[in-house]
Coordinates of C-alpha atoms in Angstrom, one line a residue:
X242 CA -17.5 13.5 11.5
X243 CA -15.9 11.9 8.9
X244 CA -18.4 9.2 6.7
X245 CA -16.4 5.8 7.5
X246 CA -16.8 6.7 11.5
X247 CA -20.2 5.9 11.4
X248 CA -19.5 2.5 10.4
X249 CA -17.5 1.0 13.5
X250 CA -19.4 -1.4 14.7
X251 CA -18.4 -0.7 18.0
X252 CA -18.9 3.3 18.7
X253 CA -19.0 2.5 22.5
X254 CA -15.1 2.9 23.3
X255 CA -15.3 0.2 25.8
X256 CA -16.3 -2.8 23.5
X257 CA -13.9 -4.0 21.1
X258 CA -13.9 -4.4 17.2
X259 CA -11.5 -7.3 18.1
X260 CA -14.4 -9.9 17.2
X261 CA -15.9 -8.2 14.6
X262 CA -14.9 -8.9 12.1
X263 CA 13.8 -15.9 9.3
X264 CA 13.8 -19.0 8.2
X265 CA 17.3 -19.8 9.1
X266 CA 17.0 -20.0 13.0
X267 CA 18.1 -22.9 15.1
X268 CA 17.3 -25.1 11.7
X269 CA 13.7 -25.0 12.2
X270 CA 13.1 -24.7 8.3
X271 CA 14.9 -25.3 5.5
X272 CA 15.7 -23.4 2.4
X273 CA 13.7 -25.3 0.3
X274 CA 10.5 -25.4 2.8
X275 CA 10.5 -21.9 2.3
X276 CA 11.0 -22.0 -1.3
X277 CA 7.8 -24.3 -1.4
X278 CA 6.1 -21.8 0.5
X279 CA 6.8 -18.8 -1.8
X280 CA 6.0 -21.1 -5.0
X281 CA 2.7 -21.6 -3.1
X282 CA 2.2 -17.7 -2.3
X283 CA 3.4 -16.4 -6.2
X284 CA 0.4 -19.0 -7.2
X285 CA -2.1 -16.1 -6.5
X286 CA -3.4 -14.8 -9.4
X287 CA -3.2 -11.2 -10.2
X288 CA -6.3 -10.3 -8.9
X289 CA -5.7 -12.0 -5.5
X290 CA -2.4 -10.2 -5.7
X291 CA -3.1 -6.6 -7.0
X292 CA -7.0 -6.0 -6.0
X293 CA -8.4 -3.0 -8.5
X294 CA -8.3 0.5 -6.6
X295 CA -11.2 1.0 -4.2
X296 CA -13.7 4.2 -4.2
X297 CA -11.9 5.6 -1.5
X298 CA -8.6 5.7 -3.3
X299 CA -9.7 8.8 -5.6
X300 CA -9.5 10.8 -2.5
X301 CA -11.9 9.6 0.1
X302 CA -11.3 9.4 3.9
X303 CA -8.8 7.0 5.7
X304 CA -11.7 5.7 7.8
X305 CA -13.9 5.2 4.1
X306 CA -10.9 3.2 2.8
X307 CA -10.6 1.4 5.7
X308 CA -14.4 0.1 6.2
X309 CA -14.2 -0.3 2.3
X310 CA -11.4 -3.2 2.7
X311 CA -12.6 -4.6 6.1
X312 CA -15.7 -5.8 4.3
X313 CA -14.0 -7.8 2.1
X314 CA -14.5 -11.2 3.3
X315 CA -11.1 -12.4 3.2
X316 CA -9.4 -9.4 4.3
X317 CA -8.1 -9.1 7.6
X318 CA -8.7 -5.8 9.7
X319 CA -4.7 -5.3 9.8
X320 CA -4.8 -5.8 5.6
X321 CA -7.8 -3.2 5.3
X322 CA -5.3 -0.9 6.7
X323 CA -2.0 -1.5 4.6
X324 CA -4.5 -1.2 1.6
X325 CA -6.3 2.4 3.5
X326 CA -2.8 4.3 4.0
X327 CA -1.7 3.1 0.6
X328 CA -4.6 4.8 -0.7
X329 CA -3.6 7.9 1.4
X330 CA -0.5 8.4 -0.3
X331 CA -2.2 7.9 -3.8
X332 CA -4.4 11.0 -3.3
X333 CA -2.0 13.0 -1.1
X334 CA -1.9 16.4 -2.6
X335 CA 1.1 17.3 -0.3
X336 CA 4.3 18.5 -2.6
X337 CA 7.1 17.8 0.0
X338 CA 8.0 14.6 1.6
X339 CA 7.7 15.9 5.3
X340 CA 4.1 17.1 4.2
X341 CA 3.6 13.5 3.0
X342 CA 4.8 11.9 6.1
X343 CA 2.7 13.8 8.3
X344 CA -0.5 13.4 6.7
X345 CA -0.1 9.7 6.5
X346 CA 1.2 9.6 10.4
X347 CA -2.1 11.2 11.2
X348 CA -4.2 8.8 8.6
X349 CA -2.2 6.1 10.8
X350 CA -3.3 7.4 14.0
X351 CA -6.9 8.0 12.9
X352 CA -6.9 4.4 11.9
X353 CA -4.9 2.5 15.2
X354 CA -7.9 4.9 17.4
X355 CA -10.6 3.2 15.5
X356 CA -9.9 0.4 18.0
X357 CA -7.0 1.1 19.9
X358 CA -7.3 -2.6 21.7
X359 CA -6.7 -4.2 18.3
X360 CA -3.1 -5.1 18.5
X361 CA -3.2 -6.5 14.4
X362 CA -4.3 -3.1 13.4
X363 CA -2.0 -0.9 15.4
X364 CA 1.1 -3.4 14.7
X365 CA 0.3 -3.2 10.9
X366 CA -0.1 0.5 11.0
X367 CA 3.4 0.9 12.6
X368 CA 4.9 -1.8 10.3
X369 CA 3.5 -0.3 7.1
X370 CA 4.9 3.3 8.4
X371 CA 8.5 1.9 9.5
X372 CA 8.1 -0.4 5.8
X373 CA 7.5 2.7 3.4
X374 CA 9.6 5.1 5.1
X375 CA 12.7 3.6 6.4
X376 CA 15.1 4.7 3.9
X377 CA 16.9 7.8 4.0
X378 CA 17.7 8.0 0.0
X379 CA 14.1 8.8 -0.3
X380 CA 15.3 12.8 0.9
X381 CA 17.8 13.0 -2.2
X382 CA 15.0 12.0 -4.6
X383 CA 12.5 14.3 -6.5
X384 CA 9.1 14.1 -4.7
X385 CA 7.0 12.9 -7.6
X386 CA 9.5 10.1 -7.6
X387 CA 9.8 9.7 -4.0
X388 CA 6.1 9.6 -3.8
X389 CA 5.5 6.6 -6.8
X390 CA 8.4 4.9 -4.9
X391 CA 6.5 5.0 -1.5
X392 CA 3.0 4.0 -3.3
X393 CA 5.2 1.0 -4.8
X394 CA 6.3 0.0 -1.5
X395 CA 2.6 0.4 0.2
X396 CA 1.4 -2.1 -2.7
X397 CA 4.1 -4.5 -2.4
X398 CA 3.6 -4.4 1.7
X399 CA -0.3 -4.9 0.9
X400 CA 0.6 -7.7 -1.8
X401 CA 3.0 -9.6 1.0
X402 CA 0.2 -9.3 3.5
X403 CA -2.2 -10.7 1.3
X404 CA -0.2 -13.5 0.3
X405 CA 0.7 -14.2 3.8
X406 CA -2.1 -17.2 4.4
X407 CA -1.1 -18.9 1.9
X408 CA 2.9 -18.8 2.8
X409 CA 1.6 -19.9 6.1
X410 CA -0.4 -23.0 5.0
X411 CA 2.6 -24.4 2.9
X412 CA 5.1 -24.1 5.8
X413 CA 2.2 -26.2 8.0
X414 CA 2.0 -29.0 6.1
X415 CA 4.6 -31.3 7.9
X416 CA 3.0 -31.0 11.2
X417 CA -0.4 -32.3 10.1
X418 CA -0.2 -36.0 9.7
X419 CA -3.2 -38.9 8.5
X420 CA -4.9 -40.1 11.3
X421 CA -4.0 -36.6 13.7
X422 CA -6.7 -35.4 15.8
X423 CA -6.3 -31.5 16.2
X424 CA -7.7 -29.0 18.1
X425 CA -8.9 -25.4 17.6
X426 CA -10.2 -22.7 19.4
X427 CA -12.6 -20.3 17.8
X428 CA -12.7 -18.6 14.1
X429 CA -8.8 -17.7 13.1
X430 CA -8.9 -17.3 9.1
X431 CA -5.0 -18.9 8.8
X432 CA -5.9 -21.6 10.8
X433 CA -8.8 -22.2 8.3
X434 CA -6.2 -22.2 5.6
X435 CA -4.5 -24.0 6.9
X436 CA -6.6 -27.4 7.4
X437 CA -8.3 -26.0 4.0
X438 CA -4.7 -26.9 2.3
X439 CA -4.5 -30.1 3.8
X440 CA -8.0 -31.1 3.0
X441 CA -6.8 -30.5 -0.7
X442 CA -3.7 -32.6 0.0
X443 CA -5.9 -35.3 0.6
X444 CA -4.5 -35.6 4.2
X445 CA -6.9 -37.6 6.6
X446 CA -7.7 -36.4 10.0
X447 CA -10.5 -34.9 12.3
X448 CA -10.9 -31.2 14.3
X449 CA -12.2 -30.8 17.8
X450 CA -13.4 -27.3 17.8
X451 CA -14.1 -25.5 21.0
X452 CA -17.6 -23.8 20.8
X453 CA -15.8 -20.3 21.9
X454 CA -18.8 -19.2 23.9
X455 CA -20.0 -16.3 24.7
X456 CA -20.5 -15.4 20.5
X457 CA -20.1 -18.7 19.5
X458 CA -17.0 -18.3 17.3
X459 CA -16.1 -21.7 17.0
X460 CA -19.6 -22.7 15.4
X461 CA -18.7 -20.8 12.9
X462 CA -15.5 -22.1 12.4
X463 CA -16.8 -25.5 12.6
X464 CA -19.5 -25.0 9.9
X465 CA -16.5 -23.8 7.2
X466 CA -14.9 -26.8 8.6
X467 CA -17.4 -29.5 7.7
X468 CA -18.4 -27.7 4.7
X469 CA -14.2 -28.9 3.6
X470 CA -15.6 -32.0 4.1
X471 CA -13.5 -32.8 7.3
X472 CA -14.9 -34.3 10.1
X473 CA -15.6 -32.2 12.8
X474 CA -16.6 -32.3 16.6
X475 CA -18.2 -29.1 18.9
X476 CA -16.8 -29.3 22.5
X477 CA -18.0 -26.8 24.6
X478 CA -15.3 -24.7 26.1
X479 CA -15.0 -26.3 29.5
X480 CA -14.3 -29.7 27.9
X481 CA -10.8 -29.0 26.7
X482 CA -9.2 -30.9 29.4
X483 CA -11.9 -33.7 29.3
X484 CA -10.8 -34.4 25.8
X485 CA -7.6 -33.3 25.4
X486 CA -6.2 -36.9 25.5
X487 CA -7.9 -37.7 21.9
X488 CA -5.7 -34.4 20.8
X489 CA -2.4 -35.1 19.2
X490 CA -1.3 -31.5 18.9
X491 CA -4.0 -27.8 18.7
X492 CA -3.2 -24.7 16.3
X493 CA -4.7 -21.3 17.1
X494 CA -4.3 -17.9 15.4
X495 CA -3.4 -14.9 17.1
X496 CA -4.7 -11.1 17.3
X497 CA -0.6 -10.7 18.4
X498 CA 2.5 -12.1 18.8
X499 CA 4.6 -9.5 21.2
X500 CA 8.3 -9.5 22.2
X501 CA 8.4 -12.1 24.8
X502 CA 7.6 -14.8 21.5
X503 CA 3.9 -14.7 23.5
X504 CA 1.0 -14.4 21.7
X505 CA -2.9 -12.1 22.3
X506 CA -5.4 -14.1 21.4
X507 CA -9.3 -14.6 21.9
X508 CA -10.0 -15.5 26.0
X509 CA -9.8 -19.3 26.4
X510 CA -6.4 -19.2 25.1
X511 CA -4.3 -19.6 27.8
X512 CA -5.9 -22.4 29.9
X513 CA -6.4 -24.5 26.6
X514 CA -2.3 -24.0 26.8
X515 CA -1.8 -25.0 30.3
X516 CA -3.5 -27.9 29.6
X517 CA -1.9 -28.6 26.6
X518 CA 1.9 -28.3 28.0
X519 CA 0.8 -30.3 31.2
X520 CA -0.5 -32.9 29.0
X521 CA 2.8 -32.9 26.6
X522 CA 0.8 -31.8 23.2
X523 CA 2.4 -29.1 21.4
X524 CA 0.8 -26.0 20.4
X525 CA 1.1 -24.0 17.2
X526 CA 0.5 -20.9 16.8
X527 CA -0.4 -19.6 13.1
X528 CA 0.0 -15.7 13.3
X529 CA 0.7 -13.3 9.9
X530 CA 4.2 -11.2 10.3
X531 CA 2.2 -8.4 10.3
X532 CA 0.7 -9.2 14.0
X533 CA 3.8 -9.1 15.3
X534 CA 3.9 -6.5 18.3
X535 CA 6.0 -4.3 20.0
X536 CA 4.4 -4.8 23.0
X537 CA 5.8 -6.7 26.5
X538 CA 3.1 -7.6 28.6
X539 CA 3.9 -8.9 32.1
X540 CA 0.8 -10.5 33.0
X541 CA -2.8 -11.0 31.9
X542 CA -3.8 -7.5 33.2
X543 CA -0.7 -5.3 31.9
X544 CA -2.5 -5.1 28.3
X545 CA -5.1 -2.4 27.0
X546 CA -8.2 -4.4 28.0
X547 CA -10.7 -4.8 25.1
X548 CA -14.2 -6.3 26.0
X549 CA -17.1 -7.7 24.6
X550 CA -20.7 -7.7 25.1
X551 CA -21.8 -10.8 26.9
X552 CA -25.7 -12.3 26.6
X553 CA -26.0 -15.6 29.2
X554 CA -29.7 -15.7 27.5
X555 CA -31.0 -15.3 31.3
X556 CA -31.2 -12.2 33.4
X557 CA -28.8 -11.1 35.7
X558 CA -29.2 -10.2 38.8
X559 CA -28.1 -6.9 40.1
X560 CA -24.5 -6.2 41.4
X561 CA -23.3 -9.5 40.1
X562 CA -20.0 -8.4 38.1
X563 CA -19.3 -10.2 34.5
X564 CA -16.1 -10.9 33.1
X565 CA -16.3 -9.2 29.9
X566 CA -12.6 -9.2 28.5
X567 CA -12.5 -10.6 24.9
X568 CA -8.6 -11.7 24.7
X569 CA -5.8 -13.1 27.2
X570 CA -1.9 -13.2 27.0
X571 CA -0.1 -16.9 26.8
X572 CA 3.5 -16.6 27.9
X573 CA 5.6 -18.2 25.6
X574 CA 7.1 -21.6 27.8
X575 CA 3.7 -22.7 26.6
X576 CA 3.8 -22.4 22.5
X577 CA 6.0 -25.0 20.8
X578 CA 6.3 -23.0 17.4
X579 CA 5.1 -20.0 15.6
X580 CA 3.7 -20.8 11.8
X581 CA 4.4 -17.0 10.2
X582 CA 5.2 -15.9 6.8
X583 CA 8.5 -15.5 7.7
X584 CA 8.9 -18.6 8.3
X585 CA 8.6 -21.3 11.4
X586 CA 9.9 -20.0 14.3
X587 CA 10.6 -20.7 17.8
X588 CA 9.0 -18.2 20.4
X589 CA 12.7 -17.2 21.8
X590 CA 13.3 -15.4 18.2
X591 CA 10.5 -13.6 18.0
X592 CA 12.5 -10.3 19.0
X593 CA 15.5 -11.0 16.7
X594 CA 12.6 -10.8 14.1
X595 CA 10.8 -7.9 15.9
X596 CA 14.4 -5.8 15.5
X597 CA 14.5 -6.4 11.8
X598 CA 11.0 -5.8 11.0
X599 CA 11.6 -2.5 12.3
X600 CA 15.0 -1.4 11.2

């Protein structure tokens, strides 16, 4: 068994490791909103940008890279794995390309079973594959220079990725005005950004934060919200509806945004959306290019289920069945716009942007 296995903090396949841890179209953005946006994302220092090389990139496992990234506070399990097959190619002793390609299709596969309800981590693994290997001139080159042009592309992916927040939280801005009341729904690290950047910008409004029961999720989020010095209110999760009338508009993150322009996201999801579209609000979705999905589900049960332990603090009695699913599906008649590094988008383009991600 190899060392990093031992670390998933999951090793019972049926809970998931979901909780642990174009500009251009139909005029939604301008040029120049985007240019803000990469001004904001090439303000990362080098450090951010280029992270020194990890232990695991001097040969160890996939699974050691991996864990070694996914600790990293601000690194999202999907970046951990961008950095992990970078680092495969580094220390690949293979002397042809097709050697090279399989071993990092199997580092890839090793990675997207890890947690195969994840749909960040298999989406990125597929992207970074289809990213470093998607040009045929690569065939004609010497491999020693085929192989530094592939570890280029793998860092540059990784640096995008990284940067991705940050692009995110410029091209939010507009939408958050003084005085808005906005609502989110539990921990989603570009939604933090997000209302962290406004903070800065001195904008003035208030969060309702659903408590994201049953691990509490949105406490958390809450805390790193007051601590921004932005006022803050707990509802529990079945008062979305009682208070959605103080709400002026709700951003959530997204474990995936799939060809439909809908989005897989922590269970609560949907009916906060229901509510939201019956009650006119609008609902923005932040979600990193690299969650996008080649995925169609067809309902709420047509996805690879992924679960989560569930403690009501009282027992149970025996043969009473608990819903223990950790994410749902919201069609996309009920998003208003998608906030991505690409840029804003309506939830009708997601598969024109799908089609180029992957050509």
């Amino acid at each position: 068994m190899e060392l990093g296995a031992a670390q998933n903090p999951n090793p019972d396949p049926p809970i998931s490791a979901y909780y642990q841890t174009r500009a251009d179209h139909h005029a939604v953005v301008s040029s120049d909103w985007l240019a803000h946006a990469a001004a904001a994302a090439s303000s990362i220092s080098d450090a951010e940008a280029a992270p020194p090389p990890s232990p695991g990139s001097n040969g160890g496992g996939v699974i050691e890279e991996f864990n070694f990234w996914r600790r990293k506070p601000e690194a999202a399990e999907a970046v951990a794995a961008i950095m992990a097959l970078t680092a495969v190619i580094r220390s690949s002793r293979a002397t042809t390309m097709m050697e090279l390609e399989i071993e990092l299709k199997k580092a890839s596969d090793k990675l997207k079973s890890w947690d195969a309800t994840s749909i960040s981590l298999g989406a990125a693994c597929d992207l970074f594959m289809r990213f470093v290997t998607r040009t045929s001139h690569l065939e004609h080159e010497k491999f020693d220079a085929a192989k530094s042009r592939l570890i280029e592309r793998g860092e540059k992916f990784g640096e995008i990725s990284l940067k991705a927040r940050k692009t995110i939280a410029m091209l939010s801005q507009d939408f958050i005005s003084d005085g808005c009341t906005m609502l989110v729904h539990g921990y989603s690290r570009v939604v933090l950004e997000i209302l962290k950047l406004a903070a800065s910008n001195r904008k003035l409004f208030r969060v309702l934060c659903t408590e994201g029961r049953p691990d509490r999720t949105g406490l958390r989020m809450s805390n790193e919200i007051a601590a921004l010095g932005i006022p803050v209110k707990v509802l529990i999760d079945s008062a979305v509806a009682y208070s959605m009338d103080e709400v002026d508009m709700i951003f959530v993150g997204a474990d995936g945004v799939v060809e439909s322009g809908g989005i897989i996201n922590m269970m609560g999801t949907y009916q906060i959306a229901l509510v939201a579209h019956s009650m006119n609000k609008p609902l923005y979705v932040a979600a990193e290019s690299y969650k996008f999905a080649r995925l169609y589900p067809l309902d709420q049960k047509d996805m690879t289920p992924a679960h989560r332990p569930i403690d009501f603090g009282v027992p149970i009695p025996a043969g009473v069945e608990i819903e223990t699913s950790a994410t749902d599906y919201t069609p996309p008649q009920y998003l208003t716009l998608l906030l991505t590094d690409l840029g804003v988008l309506t939830p009708s383009v997601v598969s024109d942007e799908l089609i180029q991600l992957y050509l």
